[in-house]
Amino acid sequence: LIVADSQAQGRRWWKKGGSQEKHPGEWNTARIRCEGKTLKVWINDKLMNEGIALSTEKGAICLQSELGEVQFRKILLTPIGF
């Protein structure tokens, strides 16, 4: 994995900018686009990460939280190019 316009520290890649997350109790919107070997992540309509040269083009989808409890709602999966 190579993250465009970012610096690696071990296996971690730094995001493109400061946090775009809303205050606790407010819902955030995430848009994740995987196309070929490229992955882009937007948080509240701001592009936060872009990965290129991914090692795989298909597989399982995992949603997680790094620091604590998380809730998800209105998850929509849309195939690209079909």
PDB file of C-alpha atoms in Angstrom:
ATOM      1  CA  LEU A   1       0.000   0.000   0.000  1.00  0.00           C
ATOM      2  CA  ILE A   2       1.183   3.493  -0.856  1.00  0.00           C
ATOM      3  CA  VAL A   3      -0.768   6.455   0.508  1.00  0.00           C
ATOM      4  CA  ALA A   4      -0.704   9.434  -1.838  1.00  0.00           C
ATOM      5  CA  ASP A   5       0.736  12.653  -0.377  1.00  0.00           C
ATOM      6  CA  SER A   6       1.399  11.035   2.992  1.00  0.00           C
ATOM      7  CA  GLN A   7       4.304   9.869   5.118  1.00  0.00           C
ATOM      8  CA  ALA A   8       4.683   6.373   6.539  1.00  0.00           C
ATOM      9  CA  GLN A   9       5.691   5.643  10.109  1.00  0.00           C
ATOM     10  CA  GLY A  10       6.123   1.901  10.327  1.00  0.00           C
ATOM     11  CA  ARG A  11       2.891   0.357   9.019  1.00  0.00           C
ATOM     12  CA  ARG A  12       0.847   3.494   9.764  1.00  0.00           C
ATOM     13  CA  TRP A  13       0.156   6.160   7.147  1.00  0.00           C
ATOM     14  CA  TRP A  14      -0.787   9.657   8.254  1.00  0.00           C
ATOM     15  CA  LYS A  15      -4.038  11.138   7.000  1.00  0.00           C
ATOM     16  CA  LYS A  16      -4.100  14.109   4.635  1.00  0.00           C
ATOM     17  CA  GLY A  17      -5.294  16.702   7.130  1.00  0.00           C
ATOM     18  CA  GLY A  18      -6.636  17.413  10.578  1.00  0.00           C
ATOM     19  CA  SER A  19      -9.681  15.671  11.943  1.00  0.00           C
ATOM     20  CA  GLN A  20     -12.966  16.368  10.168  1.00  0.00           C
ATOM     21  CA  GLU A  21     -15.047  14.516  12.746  1.00  0.00           C
ATOM     22  CA  LYS A  22     -18.053  16.195  14.336  1.00  0.00           C
ATOM     23  CA  HIS A  23     -18.524  16.667  18.074  1.00  0.00           C
ATOM     24  CA  PRO A  24     -19.559  13.678  20.234  1.00  0.00           C
ATOM     25  CA  GLY A  25     -23.253  12.923  19.822  1.00  0.00           C
ATOM     26  CA  GLU A  26     -23.338  14.123  16.200  1.00  0.00           C
ATOM     27  CA  TRP A  27     -23.282  11.717  13.239  1.00  0.00           C
ATOM     28  CA  ASN A  28     -20.333  11.733  10.843  1.00  0.00           C
ATOM     29  CA  THR A  29     -20.602  10.745   7.203  1.00  0.00           C
ATOM     30  CA  ALA A  30     -17.957   8.488   5.685  1.00  0.00           C
ATOM     31  CA  ARG A  31     -17.650   7.683   2.003  1.00  0.00           C
ATOM     32  CA  ILE A  32     -15.202   4.951   1.043  1.00  0.00           C
ATOM     33  CA  ARG A  33     -14.477   4.192  -2.591  1.00  0.00           C
ATOM     34  CA  CYS A  34     -12.521   1.103  -3.611  1.00  0.00           C
ATOM     35  CA  GLU A  35     -11.820   0.876  -7.319  1.00  0.00           C
ATOM     36  CA  GLY A  36      -9.181  -1.460  -8.687  1.00  0.00           C
ATOM     37  CA  LYS A  37      -6.129  -1.065  -6.463  1.00  0.00           C
ATOM     38  CA  THR A  38      -7.077   2.408  -5.238  1.00  0.00           C
ATOM     39  CA  LEU A  39      -8.923   3.315  -2.029  1.00  0.00           C
ATOM     40  CA  LYS A  40     -10.206   6.794  -1.078  1.00  0.00           C
ATOM     41  CA  VAL A  41     -11.802   7.819   2.229  1.00  0.00           C
ATOM     42  CA  TRP A  42     -13.843  10.982   2.749  1.00  0.00           C
ATOM     43  CA  ILE A  43     -15.063  12.088   6.190  1.00  0.00           C
ATOM     44  CA  ASN A  44     -17.860  14.653   6.142  1.00  0.00           C
ATOM     45  CA  ASP A  45     -17.147  15.351   2.443  1.00  0.00           C
ATOM     46  CA  LYS A  46     -13.396  16.010   2.897  1.00  0.00           C
ATOM     47  CA  LEU A  47     -10.905  13.598   1.299  1.00  0.00           C
ATOM     48  CA  MET A  48      -8.842  12.330   4.239  1.00  0.00           C
ATOM     49  CA  ASN A  49      -6.910   9.354   2.823  1.00  0.00           C
ATOM     50  CA  GLU A  50      -6.016   7.905  -0.536  1.00  0.00           C
ATOM     51  CA  GLY A  51      -4.262   4.569  -0.907  1.00  0.00           C
ATOM     52  CA  ILE A  52      -2.802   3.337  -4.181  1.00  0.00           C
ATOM     53  CA  ALA A  53      -1.052   0.115  -5.199  1.00  0.00           C
ATOM     54  CA  LEU A  54      -3.223  -1.981  -2.867  1.00  0.00           C
ATOM     55  CA  SER A  55      -2.233  -5.625  -2.523  1.00  0.00           C
ATOM     56  CA  THR A  56      -5.723  -6.929  -3.344  1.00  0.00           C
ATOM     57  CA  GLU A  57      -8.789  -5.883  -5.325  1.00  0.00           C
ATOM     58  CA  LYS A  58     -11.477  -7.856  -3.468  1.00  0.00           C
ATOM     59  CA  GLY A  59     -12.240  -9.270  -0.043  1.00  0.00           C
ATOM     60  CA  ALA A  60     -14.179  -8.744   3.154  1.00  0.00           C
ATOM     61  CA  ILE A  61     -15.398  -5.368   4.400  1.00  0.00           C
ATOM     62  CA  CYS A  62     -14.597  -4.464   8.011  1.00  0.00           C
ATOM     63  CA  LEU A  63     -15.888  -1.435   9.925  1.00  0.00           C
ATOM     64  CA  GLN A  64     -14.049  -0.593  13.132  1.00  0.00           C
ATOM     65  CA  SER A  65     -13.179   2.038  15.701  1.00  0.00           C
ATOM     66  CA  GLU A  66      -9.626   2.677  16.827  1.00  0.00           C
ATOM     67  CA  LEU A  67     -10.264   4.398  20.148  1.00  0.00           C
ATOM     68  CA  GLY A  68     -13.606   3.340  21.550  1.00  0.00           C
ATOM     69  CA  GLU A  69     -17.232   2.438  21.073  1.00  0.00           C
ATOM     70  CA  VAL A  70     -18.699   3.187  17.671  1.00  0.00           C
ATOM     71  CA  GLN A  71     -22.162   2.917  16.128  1.00  0.00           C
ATOM     72  CA  PHE A  72     -23.058   2.654  12.453  1.00  0.00           C
ATOM     73  CA  ARG A  73     -26.296   3.481  10.663  1.00  0.00           C
ATOM     74  CA  LYS A  74     -27.498   3.703   7.067  1.00  0.00           C
ATOM     75  CA  ILE A  75     -24.741   1.596   5.511  1.00  0.00           C
ATOM     76  CA  LEU A  76     -25.082   1.525   1.715  1.00  0.00           C
ATOM     77  CA  LEU A  77     -22.929  -0.577  -0.607  1.00  0.00           C
ATOM     78  CA  THR A  78     -22.938   0.347  -4.285  1.00  0.00           C
ATOM     79  CA  PRO A  79     -21.097  -1.709  -6.934  1.00  0.00           C
ATOM     80  CA  ILE A  80     -18.856   0.326  -9.239  1.00  0.00           C
ATOM     81  CA  GLY A  81     -18.836  -0.262 -12.975  1.00  0.00           C
ATOM     82  CA  PHE A  82     -21.411  -3.056 -13.171  1.00  0.00           C
TER      83      PHE A  82
END
